[in-house]
């Protein structure tokens, strides 16, 4: 099922939670709503589900307007951050709930319900836990029950609100992979909310990055990571080093060095910030043209990537660099060494008013 | 120095154990255990036959029936209305809500004798409420039930209220998103989680009603065999200096409440265990 | 219909959907009405009636009813009992809560049950047990009689019966509170060199002060209002062993309704003050936990 949101607006009292959000989602897509807390991502998800009302705008499921439908009429599956399992019901009864509450005419027979529940429980690998109560399960198992419960009503859309937020790192990774697989097998249009950029980049077909009630950027994981549309996206999607300086004639002048910024050829000078990912910071042992001196403050030598903290005496800035283990061995630097650095890639966001 | 072995080591304890332990045991023994054991001591002075004659006296049996019956009805009324009131206070907003919320505590704070005379005056045949009814309310079992409802209400409201307050709205949303209508959500999702609290409220209200004296004595009429509750029957025996009889009846009451509380605790424990027991692999 | 929507994406559907977590308006309205009616009829009306009856015959009669010597002596006796019982049960509440929340020992559950016991005992029986202990035919009856010590039908009996009835109030408030707070802060204080008393005064007391006050207020209300137990042990000696509730009973039984309700109104004011104080404390506790 395709989902289309048009100019959705929502206030909570004085607080403008969502500001004219428009978004269209293709059938079978797995979309992540990514943003910091308070960005409006959960409100948007709840509005799509019908758990929250909207002030203005339209929601279309398969071109049909659904705003006037209540949550129970929208045929969605919703998975909550804290599972929201019914603690007084067994795992079996939790999963069967959505089928059992159907009106008599639409309700499947007892046998059909049982078959369906057992099928779903084996899908989430919990078939032996049918008679247990939620309090007897681990967090990961509970969230799987919650997923099976949501899938039982054969929803056209699966909505997940920080589904892995309450789980520990290891379980989170397992479930993430498992959700991806589930989605590949079933192709239900799915939207999940997360504040974890790694999770979004890892799982989603497309990422919608939200900030302060607005969409900052929509794109595939590669697009948003490689070509962030705004400083916010750049910052939110990973560690970043700031090169504060002045932009003059297509060059960013920063302390002792300058860097060509493609696509910006302003005549006037202006203050600006260049963004450089840690893995785009090149480190040299010898001084070369257009490099800048820095001191090695600290080396984290764990893993395949070596993280290096640096200090620039010219601007008194602190920088972070990431290099491969191989290159690190080649380079043979130690804490306290003086090195020369330059950005391999630098992104400058020019305010629109000044660009030509 | 090798002799400093495990023997010398002690688990760390905050200071004050001896003082608090000594004082607590002393206080409880002297003020609760010793006096209560008097019931046992005095009852044991009777032979079983004498004891049975006293406690199976028709007047005593009538008082048990009335006390248990009126307490049960009152506690059930409180379960129904107390749950509704707790629901309304937690879920809805309406004018004067905090006044109503505060009012619920009145039976806890108001002396029972004051409640007793006020209710009697209200429900007497010529009282503000009594005058509208063709039948008598005060000085009948109906009046006793009203007094017991009055004193029991806060027990139900104040045990159900916090459970409703901490109820996670997500479970209701999950139920709605799975296609349940509001009545189904209330019946299958909300109500079952309130049962332990409602049972506790019922237990407290009923236990309190069984022993209640002050608010009932004025409105009851105190006619032997008709409107005489057990605590009042004990009082009557005391006024006639029949300490033996009073003690025997008191022991019946104590044993009765004990078994009632025990039963309710077992029920609660069974409910608890159902949801949390570990299932062997 | 579908196309229409597509062409005019800004149209706002005017159909209001019910919130998925609330009930239809008519159900909300009727439940609120039922609750308000029930509370008004059962709780508010008696309160209104007490004050109206008390002032029925004017302010002069009212004042006379609460300032005559018998009323004054009942008030004095009640406050004397409060001054003795409340501090004792507060001390017990704090010490027993400290014991139960900070240490592990055998029989803890039995002790907890014993502390709760007075809640489950009828006030009449609470009075009776002290009569059986100290009354003329009681265990120590003769021994006391020989020495001219009067406990039953005298102040000590009233105090003992009231003590018994109100034992659990402070303890029951503090035990769950102190158990929830754990003891790591006390252990930290001890490791920094504070002794037990310093630790209690500087660490524990500030953490439990609102809960303690709450318990004290509830205990106080019950001490003032206790009727059944005191009724058994007091002997109803006018001007000597009548507390306020007993005084009300006497007036009521003598058909002095206005006077009875005048004293009752005084006690109702104390009850209202109790409720207000309780709400302030609850409000404070919520503010702090925010």
PDB file of C-alpha atoms in Angstrom, chain A residues 23-282:
ATOM      1  CA  UNK A  23       5.893  12.753   2.162  1.00  0.00           C
ATOM      2  CA  UNK A  24       5.038   9.916  -0.159  1.00  0.00           C
ATOM      3  CA  UNK A  25       5.938   6.331   0.442  1.00  0.00           C
ATOM      4  CA  UNK A  26       5.860   3.633  -2.226  1.00  0.00           C
ATOM      5  CA  UNK A  27       4.169   0.276  -1.710  1.00  0.00           C
ATOM      6  CA  UNK A  28       6.513  -2.173  -0.013  1.00  0.00           C
ATOM      7  CA  UNK A  29       9.044   0.427   1.052  1.00  0.00           C
ATOM      8  CA  UNK A  30      10.832   0.346   4.394  1.00  0.00           C
ATOM      9  CA  UNK A  31      11.222   3.921   5.494  1.00  0.00           C
ATOM     10  CA  UNK A  32      12.988   5.260   8.573  1.00  0.00           C
ATOM     11  CA  UNK A  33      11.898   8.468  10.290  1.00  0.00           C
ATOM     12  CA  UNK A  34      15.129   9.652  11.821  1.00  0.00           C
ATOM     13  CA  UNK A  35      15.650  12.593  14.114  1.00  0.00           C
ATOM     14  CA  UNK A  36      16.515  13.721  17.615  1.00  0.00           C
ATOM     15  CA  UNK A  37      13.898  13.584  20.354  1.00  0.00           C
ATOM     16  CA  UNK A  38      11.374  16.379  19.927  1.00  0.00           C
ATOM     17  CA  UNK A  39      11.787  16.415  16.163  1.00  0.00           C
ATOM     18  CA  UNK A  40       8.194  15.266  15.660  1.00  0.00           C
ATOM     19  CA  UNK A  41       8.953  11.843  14.226  1.00  0.00           C
ATOM     20  CA  UNK A  42       6.904   9.901  16.766  1.00  0.00           C
ATOM     21  CA  UNK A  43       3.983  12.343  16.475  1.00  0.00           C
ATOM     22  CA  UNK A  44       4.034  11.862  12.716  1.00  0.00           C
ATOM     23  CA  UNK A  45       3.979   8.086  13.079  1.00  0.00           C
ATOM     24  CA  UNK A  46       1.115   8.248  15.575  1.00  0.00           C
ATOM     25  CA  UNK A  47      -0.836  10.538  13.245  1.00  0.00           C
ATOM     26  CA  UNK A  48      -0.383   8.042  10.411  1.00  0.00           C
ATOM     27  CA  UNK A  49      -1.633   5.314  12.755  1.00  0.00           C
ATOM     28  CA  UNK A  50      -4.654   7.335  13.849  1.00  0.00           C
ATOM     29  CA  UNK A  51      -3.517   7.356  17.465  1.00  0.00           C
ATOM     30  CA  UNK A  52      -3.159  11.118  17.297  1.00  0.00           C
ATOM     31  CA  UNK A  53      -5.315  13.641  15.480  1.00  0.00           C
ATOM     32  CA  UNK A  54      -3.878  16.196  13.095  1.00  0.00           C
ATOM     33  CA  UNK A  55      -4.698  19.893  12.859  1.00  0.00           C
ATOM     34  CA  UNK A  56      -4.406  20.217   9.120  1.00  0.00           C
ATOM     35  CA  UNK A  57      -3.458  18.135   6.122  1.00  0.00           C
ATOM     36  CA  UNK A  58      -4.389  14.861   4.484  1.00  0.00           C
ATOM     37  CA  UNK A  59      -3.279  11.269   4.695  1.00  0.00           C
ATOM     38  CA  UNK A  60      -3.902   8.945   1.758  1.00  0.00           C
ATOM     39  CA  UNK A  61      -3.544   5.174   1.878  1.00  0.00           C
ATOM     40  CA  UNK A  62      -3.555   3.886  -1.728  1.00  0.00           C
ATOM     41  CA  UNK A  63      -4.947   7.249  -2.866  1.00  0.00           C
ATOM     42  CA  UNK A  64      -7.818   7.012  -0.390  1.00  0.00           C
ATOM     43  CA  UNK A  65      -8.192   9.607   2.275  1.00  0.00           C
ATOM     44  CA  UNK A  66      -8.043   8.021   5.789  1.00  0.00           C
ATOM     45  CA  UNK A  67      -7.979  11.016   8.126  1.00  0.00           C
ATOM     46  CA  UNK A  68     -11.567  10.423   9.206  1.00  0.00           C
ATOM     47  CA  UNK A  69     -10.868   6.764  10.005  1.00  0.00           C
ATOM     48  CA  UNK A  70     -10.059   5.761  13.573  1.00  0.00           C
ATOM     49  CA  UNK A  71      -7.003   3.691  14.421  1.00  0.00           C
ATOM     50  CA  UNK A  72      -9.005   0.479  14.470  1.00  0.00           C
ATOM     51  CA  UNK A  73     -10.359   1.142  10.977  1.00  0.00           C
ATOM     52  CA  UNK A  74      -7.050   1.922   9.295  1.00  0.00           C
ATOM     53  CA  UNK A  75      -5.796  -1.653   9.222  1.00  0.00           C
ATOM     54  CA  UNK A  76      -2.318  -0.818  10.404  1.00  0.00           C
ATOM     55  CA  UNK A  77       0.050  -2.743  12.617  1.00  0.00           C
ATOM     56  CA  UNK A  78       1.695  -0.681  15.325  1.00  0.00           C
ATOM     57  CA  UNK A  79       4.725  -1.761  17.334  1.00  0.00           C
ATOM     58  CA  UNK A  80       5.496   0.229  20.466  1.00  0.00           C
ATOM     59  CA  UNK A  81       8.872   1.053  21.952  1.00  0.00           C
ATOM     60  CA  UNK A  82       8.008  -0.580  25.261  1.00  0.00           C
ATOM     61  CA  UNK A  83       6.175  -3.476  23.590  1.00  0.00           C
ATOM     62  CA  UNK A  84       2.766  -2.642  25.150  1.00  0.00           C
ATOM     63  CA  UNK A  85       2.018  -6.333  25.495  1.00  0.00           C
ATOM     64  CA  UNK A  86      -1.031  -7.288  27.521  1.00  0.00           C
ATOM     65  CA  UNK A  87       0.637  -8.608  30.646  1.00  0.00           C
ATOM     66  CA  UNK A  88      -2.342 -10.568  31.860  1.00  0.00           C
ATOM     67  CA  UNK A  89      -2.600 -12.569  28.642  1.00  0.00           C
ATOM     68  CA  UNK A  90      -0.378 -15.400  27.443  1.00  0.00           C
ATOM     69  CA  UNK A  91       1.810 -14.928  24.410  1.00  0.00           C
ATOM     70  CA  UNK A  92      -0.779 -16.893  22.433  1.00  0.00           C
ATOM     71  CA  UNK A  93      -3.656 -14.686  23.572  1.00  0.00           C
ATOM     72  CA  UNK A  94      -1.647 -11.550  22.850  1.00  0.00           C
ATOM     73  CA  UNK A  95      -1.096 -12.591  19.255  1.00  0.00           C
ATOM     74  CA  UNK A  96      -4.672 -13.842  18.855  1.00  0.00           C
ATOM     75  CA  UNK A  97      -6.170 -10.654  20.316  1.00  0.00           C
ATOM     76  CA  UNK A  98      -6.596  -8.737  17.069  1.00  0.00           C
ATOM     77  CA  UNK A  99      -8.459 -11.685  15.513  1.00  0.00           C
ATOM     78  CA  UNK A 100     -10.585 -12.413  18.569  1.00  0.00           C
ATOM     79  CA  UNK A 101     -11.929  -8.870  18.853  1.00  0.00           C
ATOM     80  CA  UNK A 102     -13.252  -8.837  15.309  1.00  0.00           C
ATOM     81  CA  UNK A 103     -17.009  -8.641  14.908  1.00  0.00           C
ATOM     82  CA  UNK A 104     -18.585 -12.106  14.785  1.00  0.00           C
ATOM     83  CA  UNK A 105     -19.134 -12.041  11.026  1.00  0.00           C
ATOM     84  CA  UNK A 106     -15.498 -11.309  10.228  1.00  0.00           C
ATOM     85  CA  UNK A 107     -13.977 -13.401  12.998  1.00  0.00           C
ATOM     86  CA  UNK A 108     -12.052 -16.466  11.856  1.00  0.00           C
ATOM     87  CA  UNK A 109     -12.956 -19.796  13.462  1.00  0.00           C
ATOM     88  CA  UNK A 110     -11.142 -20.938  16.583  1.00  0.00           C
ATOM     89  CA  UNK A 111      -9.085 -23.360  14.554  1.00  0.00           C
ATOM     90  CA  UNK A 112      -8.142 -20.723  12.001  1.00  0.00           C
ATOM     91  CA  UNK A 113      -7.068 -18.341  14.748  1.00  0.00           C
ATOM     92  CA  UNK A 114      -4.984 -21.055  16.350  1.00  0.00           C
ATOM     93  CA  UNK A 115      -3.278 -21.930  13.059  1.00  0.00           C
ATOM     94  CA  UNK A 116      -2.569 -18.301  12.315  1.00  0.00           C
ATOM     95  CA  UNK A 117      -1.105 -17.647  15.760  1.00  0.00           C
ATOM     96  CA  UNK A 118       1.103 -20.720  15.612  1.00  0.00           C
ATOM     97  CA  UNK A 119       2.275 -19.737  12.156  1.00  0.00           C
ATOM     98  CA  UNK A 120       3.190 -16.251  13.344  1.00  0.00           C
ATOM     99  CA  UNK A 121       4.862 -17.533  16.484  1.00  0.00           C
ATOM    100  CA  UNK A 122       7.046 -19.843  14.429  1.00  0.00           C
ATOM    101  CA  UNK A 123       7.845 -16.891  12.179  1.00  0.00           C
ATOM    102  CA  UNK A 124       9.206 -15.028  15.203  1.00  0.00           C
ATOM    103  CA  UNK A 125      10.719 -18.278  16.538  1.00  0.00           C
ATOM    104  CA  UNK A 126       8.649 -18.295  19.711  1.00  0.00           C
ATOM    105  CA  UNK A 127       6.401 -21.276  19.033  1.00  0.00           C
ATOM    106  CA  UNK A 128       7.441 -22.919  22.313  1.00  0.00           C
ATOM    107  CA  UNK A 129       6.555 -19.842  24.328  1.00  0.00           C
ATOM    108  CA  UNK A 130       2.855 -19.692  23.471  1.00  0.00           C
ATOM    109  CA  UNK A 131       1.692 -20.434  27.006  1.00  0.00           C
ATOM    110  CA  UNK A 132       4.025 -18.041  28.768  1.00  0.00           C
ATOM    111  CA  UNK A 133       3.161 -14.610  30.050  1.00  0.00           C
ATOM    112  CA  UNK A 134       5.048 -11.525  28.841  1.00  0.00           C
ATOM    113  CA  UNK A 135       6.784 -11.103  32.209  1.00  0.00           C
ATOM    114  CA  UNK A 136       8.483 -14.441  31.625  1.00  0.00           C
ATOM    115  CA  UNK A 137      10.153 -13.276  28.406  1.00  0.00           C
ATOM    116  CA  UNK A 138      13.265 -11.244  27.664  1.00  0.00           C
ATOM    117  CA  UNK A 139      13.019  -7.810  26.055  1.00  0.00           C
ATOM    118  CA  UNK A 140      13.915  -9.116  22.601  1.00  0.00           C
ATOM    119  CA  UNK A 141      11.374 -11.924  22.872  1.00  0.00           C
ATOM    120  CA  UNK A 142       8.689  -9.485  23.993  1.00  0.00           C
ATOM    121  CA  UNK A 143       9.311  -7.235  21.019  1.00  0.00           C
ATOM    122  CA  UNK A 144       9.044 -10.250  18.720  1.00  0.00           C
ATOM    123  CA  UNK A 145       5.695 -11.119  20.290  1.00  0.00           C
ATOM    124  CA  UNK A 146       4.623  -7.522  19.732  1.00  0.00           C
ATOM    125  CA  UNK A 147       5.589  -7.838  16.063  1.00  0.00           C
ATOM    126  CA  UNK A 148       3.714 -11.113  15.671  1.00  0.00           C
ATOM    127  CA  UNK A 149       0.706  -9.526  17.348  1.00  0.00           C
ATOM    128  CA  UNK A 150       0.799  -6.588  14.934  1.00  0.00           C
ATOM    129  CA  UNK A 151       1.173  -8.919  11.931  1.00  0.00           C
ATOM    130  CA  UNK A 152      -1.747 -11.123  13.000  1.00  0.00           C
ATOM    131  CA  UNK A 153      -4.332  -8.657  11.714  1.00  0.00           C
ATOM    132  CA  UNK A 154      -2.601  -8.716   8.292  1.00  0.00           C
ATOM    133  CA  UNK A 155      -1.978  -4.990   8.255  1.00  0.00           C
ATOM    134  CA  UNK A 156      -1.384  -3.125   5.024  1.00  0.00           C
ATOM    135  CA  UNK A 157       1.081  -0.866   6.810  1.00  0.00           C
ATOM    136  CA  UNK A 158       3.471  -1.678   9.621  1.00  0.00           C
ATOM    137  CA  UNK A 159       4.383   1.226  11.874  1.00  0.00           C
ATOM    138  CA  UNK A 160       7.163   0.801  14.411  1.00  0.00           C
ATOM    139  CA  UNK A 161       7.899   3.399  17.090  1.00  0.00           C
ATOM    140  CA  UNK A 162      11.525   3.061  18.183  1.00  0.00           C
ATOM    141  CA  UNK A 163      11.046  -0.701  18.085  1.00  0.00           C
ATOM    142  CA  UNK A 164      14.514  -1.530  19.365  1.00  0.00           C
ATOM    143  CA  UNK A 165      14.985   1.472  21.616  1.00  0.00           C
ATOM    144  CA  UNK A 166      14.506  -0.410  24.878  1.00  0.00           C
ATOM    145  CA  UNK A 167      16.801  -3.307  24.015  1.00  0.00           C
ATOM    146  CA  UNK A 168      20.502  -3.773  24.637  1.00  0.00           C
ATOM    147  CA  UNK A 169      23.012  -3.361  21.812  1.00  0.00           C
ATOM    148  CA  UNK A 170      23.470  -7.013  20.904  1.00  0.00           C
ATOM    149  CA  UNK A 171      19.763  -7.904  20.778  1.00  0.00           C
ATOM    150  CA  UNK A 172      19.131  -4.697  18.894  1.00  0.00           C
ATOM    151  CA  UNK A 173      21.466  -5.724  16.077  1.00  0.00           C
ATOM    152  CA  UNK A 174      19.895  -9.186  15.818  1.00  0.00           C
ATOM    153  CA  UNK A 175      16.372  -7.801  15.668  1.00  0.00           C
ATOM    154  CA  UNK A 176      17.405  -5.187  13.141  1.00  0.00           C
ATOM    155  CA  UNK A 177      18.700  -7.833  10.763  1.00  0.00           C
ATOM    156  CA  UNK A 178      15.617  -9.893  11.416  1.00  0.00           C
ATOM    157  CA  UNK A 179      13.270  -6.975  10.633  1.00  0.00           C
ATOM    158  CA  UNK A 180      15.107  -6.420   7.362  1.00  0.00           C
ATOM    159  CA  UNK A 181      14.634 -10.101   6.463  1.00  0.00           C
ATOM    160  CA  UNK A 182      10.981 -10.028   7.472  1.00  0.00           C
ATOM    161  CA  UNK A 183      10.454  -7.041   5.261  1.00  0.00           C
ATOM    162  CA  UNK A 184      12.203  -8.706   2.329  1.00  0.00           C
ATOM    163  CA  UNK A 185       9.925 -11.721   2.672  1.00  0.00           C
ATOM    164  CA  UNK A 186       6.615  -9.929   3.176  1.00  0.00           C
ATOM    165  CA  UNK A 187       6.974  -6.540   1.541  1.00  0.00           C
ATOM    166  CA  UNK A 188       4.575  -4.751   3.845  1.00  0.00           C
ATOM    167  CA  UNK A 189       4.927  -0.999   3.584  1.00  0.00           C
ATOM    168  CA  UNK A 190       6.746  -0.163   6.797  1.00  0.00           C
ATOM    169  CA  UNK A 191       7.702   2.994   8.592  1.00  0.00           C
ATOM    170  CA  UNK A 192       9.898   2.937  11.646  1.00  0.00           C
ATOM    171  CA  UNK A 193      10.923   5.724  13.938  1.00  0.00           C
ATOM    172  CA  UNK A 194      14.407   5.861  15.361  1.00  0.00           C
ATOM    173  CA  UNK A 195      16.899   8.307  16.772  1.00  0.00           C
ATOM    174  CA  UNK A 196      19.791   5.978  16.007  1.00  0.00           C
ATOM    175  CA  UNK A 197      21.376   6.988  12.675  1.00  0.00           C
ATOM    176  CA  UNK A 198      23.279   3.722  12.408  1.00  0.00           C
ATOM    177  CA  UNK A 199      20.016   1.792  12.688  1.00  0.00           C
ATOM    178  CA  UNK A 200      18.342   3.918  10.023  1.00  0.00           C
ATOM    179  CA  UNK A 201      21.315   3.699   7.644  1.00  0.00           C
ATOM    180  CA  UNK A 202      21.500  -0.041   8.188  1.00  0.00           C
ATOM    181  CA  UNK A 203      17.857  -1.070   7.752  1.00  0.00           C
ATOM    182  CA  UNK A 204      15.890   1.444   5.713  1.00  0.00           C
ATOM    183  CA  UNK A 205      15.303   1.726   1.971  1.00  0.00           C
ATOM    184  CA  UNK A 206      14.838   5.417   2.452  1.00  0.00           C
ATOM    185  CA  UNK A 207      15.489   7.745   5.314  1.00  0.00           C
ATOM    186  CA  UNK A 208      13.419  10.769   6.254  1.00  0.00           C
ATOM    187  CA  UNK A 209      15.458  13.036   8.493  1.00  0.00           C
ATOM    188  CA  UNK A 210      13.394  15.281  10.721  1.00  0.00           C
ATOM    189  CA  UNK A 211      14.273  18.225  12.890  1.00  0.00           C
ATOM    190  CA  UNK A 212      12.047  20.580  14.871  1.00  0.00           C
ATOM    191  CA  UNK A 213       8.844  19.497  13.137  1.00  0.00           C
ATOM    192  CA  UNK A 214      10.226  19.722   9.626  1.00  0.00           C
ATOM    193  CA  UNK A 215      11.725  17.304   7.138  1.00  0.00           C
ATOM    194  CA  UNK A 216      15.387  18.128   6.552  1.00  0.00           C
ATOM    195  CA  UNK A 217      16.080  15.568   3.869  1.00  0.00           C
ATOM    196  CA  UNK A 218      14.634  12.472   2.240  1.00  0.00           C
ATOM    197  CA  UNK A 219      16.806   9.966   0.453  1.00  0.00           C
ATOM    198  CA  UNK A 220      18.428   6.570   0.348  1.00  0.00           C
ATOM    199  CA  UNK A 221      21.002   5.863   3.070  1.00  0.00           C
ATOM    200  CA  UNK A 222      23.851   6.470   0.605  1.00  0.00           C
ATOM    201  CA  UNK A 223      22.334   9.738  -0.625  1.00  0.00           C
ATOM    202  CA  UNK A 224      21.785  11.236   2.780  1.00  0.00           C
ATOM    203  CA  UNK A 225      25.161  10.126   4.068  1.00  0.00           C
ATOM    204  CA  UNK A 226      27.164  11.220   1.042  1.00  0.00           C
ATOM    205  CA  UNK A 227      25.197  14.339   0.194  1.00  0.00           C
ATOM    206  CA  UNK A 228      23.671  15.787   3.337  1.00  0.00           C
ATOM    207  CA  UNK A 229      21.306  18.579   2.451  1.00  0.00           C
ATOM    208  CA  UNK A 230      21.930  20.680   5.527  1.00  0.00           C
ATOM    209  CA  UNK A 231      24.417  21.170   8.345  1.00  0.00           C
ATOM    210  CA  UNK A 232      21.907  19.470  10.644  1.00  0.00           C
ATOM    211  CA  UNK A 233      21.848  16.294   8.556  1.00  0.00           C
ATOM    212  CA  UNK A 234      25.608  16.303   8.281  1.00  0.00           C
ATOM    213  CA  UNK A 235      25.965  16.594  12.005  1.00  0.00           C
ATOM    214  CA  UNK A 236      23.234  14.109  12.836  1.00  0.00           C
ATOM    215  CA  UNK A 237      24.451  11.344  10.552  1.00  0.00           C
ATOM    216  CA  UNK A 238      27.840  10.937  12.127  1.00  0.00           C
ATOM    217  CA  UNK A 239      30.834  12.538  13.738  1.00  0.00           C
ATOM    218  CA  UNK A 240      32.000  15.616  11.994  1.00  0.00           C
ATOM    219  CA  UNK A 241      34.832  18.136  12.223  1.00  0.00           C
ATOM    220  CA  UNK A 242      34.074  21.812  11.804  1.00  0.00           C
ATOM    221  CA  UNK A 243      36.352  24.077   9.856  1.00  0.00           C
ATOM    222  CA  UNK A 244      35.196  27.564  10.657  1.00  0.00           C
ATOM    223  CA  UNK A 245      36.469  30.176   8.256  1.00  0.00           C
ATOM    224  CA  UNK A 246      35.782  32.694   5.564  1.00  0.00           C
ATOM    225  CA  UNK A 247      34.595  31.887   2.082  1.00  0.00           C
ATOM    226  CA  UNK A 248      36.347  33.937  -0.570  1.00  0.00           C
ATOM    227  CA  UNK A 249      36.331  33.383  -4.313  1.00  0.00           C
ATOM    228  CA  UNK A 250      35.431  29.746  -4.092  1.00  0.00           C
ATOM    229  CA  UNK A 251      37.951  29.005  -1.367  1.00  0.00           C
ATOM    230  CA  UNK A 252      37.441  28.398   2.321  1.00  0.00           C
ATOM    231  CA  UNK A 253      40.126  30.220   4.251  1.00  0.00           C
ATOM    232  CA  UNK A 254      40.601  28.525   7.580  1.00  0.00           C
ATOM    233  CA  UNK A 255      43.484  29.413   9.821  1.00  0.00           C
ATOM    234  CA  UNK A 256      46.695  28.690   7.962  1.00  0.00           C
ATOM    235  CA  UNK A 257      45.215  27.009   4.941  1.00  0.00           C
ATOM    236  CA  UNK A 258      42.610  27.262   2.270  1.00  0.00           C
ATOM    237  CA  UNK A 259      40.453  24.702   0.542  1.00  0.00           C
ATOM    238  CA  UNK A 260      38.731  24.869  -2.807  1.00  0.00           C
ATOM    239  CA  UNK A 261      34.998  24.575  -2.460  1.00  0.00           C
ATOM    240  CA  UNK A 262      33.447  23.365  -5.655  1.00  0.00           C
ATOM    241  CA  UNK A 263      30.311  25.130  -6.806  1.00  0.00           C
ATOM    242  CA  UNK A 264      30.689  28.266  -4.772  1.00  0.00           C
ATOM    243  CA  UNK A 265      32.075  31.225  -6.626  1.00  0.00           C
ATOM    244  CA  UNK A 266      31.004  34.223  -4.649  1.00  0.00           C
ATOM    245  CA  UNK A 267      32.564  37.565  -5.015  1.00  0.00           C
ATOM    246  CA  UNK A 268      31.739  38.725  -1.546  1.00  0.00           C
ATOM    247  CA  UNK A 269      33.406  37.318   1.519  1.00  0.00           C
ATOM    248  CA  UNK A 270      31.402  35.621   4.224  1.00  0.00           C
ATOM    249  CA  UNK A 271      31.786  33.618   7.396  1.00  0.00           C
ATOM    250  CA  UNK A 272      31.102  29.951   6.914  1.00  0.00           C
ATOM    251  CA  UNK A 273      31.691  26.482   8.260  1.00  0.00           C
ATOM    252  CA  UNK A 274      33.182  23.559   6.423  1.00  0.00           C
ATOM    253  CA  UNK A 275      32.147  20.048   7.456  1.00  0.00           C
ATOM    254  CA  UNK A 276      34.606  17.179   7.240  1.00  0.00           C
ATOM    255  CA  UNK A 277      33.931  13.572   8.253  1.00  0.00           C
ATOM    256  CA  UNK A 278      36.657  12.011  10.384  1.00  0.00           C
ATOM    257  CA  UNK A 279      37.519   9.515   7.653  1.00  0.00           C
ATOM    258  CA  UNK A 280      38.021  12.423   5.268  1.00  0.00           C
ATOM    259  CA  UNK A 281      40.797  13.908   7.370  1.00  0.00           C
ATOM    260  CA  UNK A 282      44.118  12.994   5.736  1.00  0.00           C
TER     261      UNK A 282
END
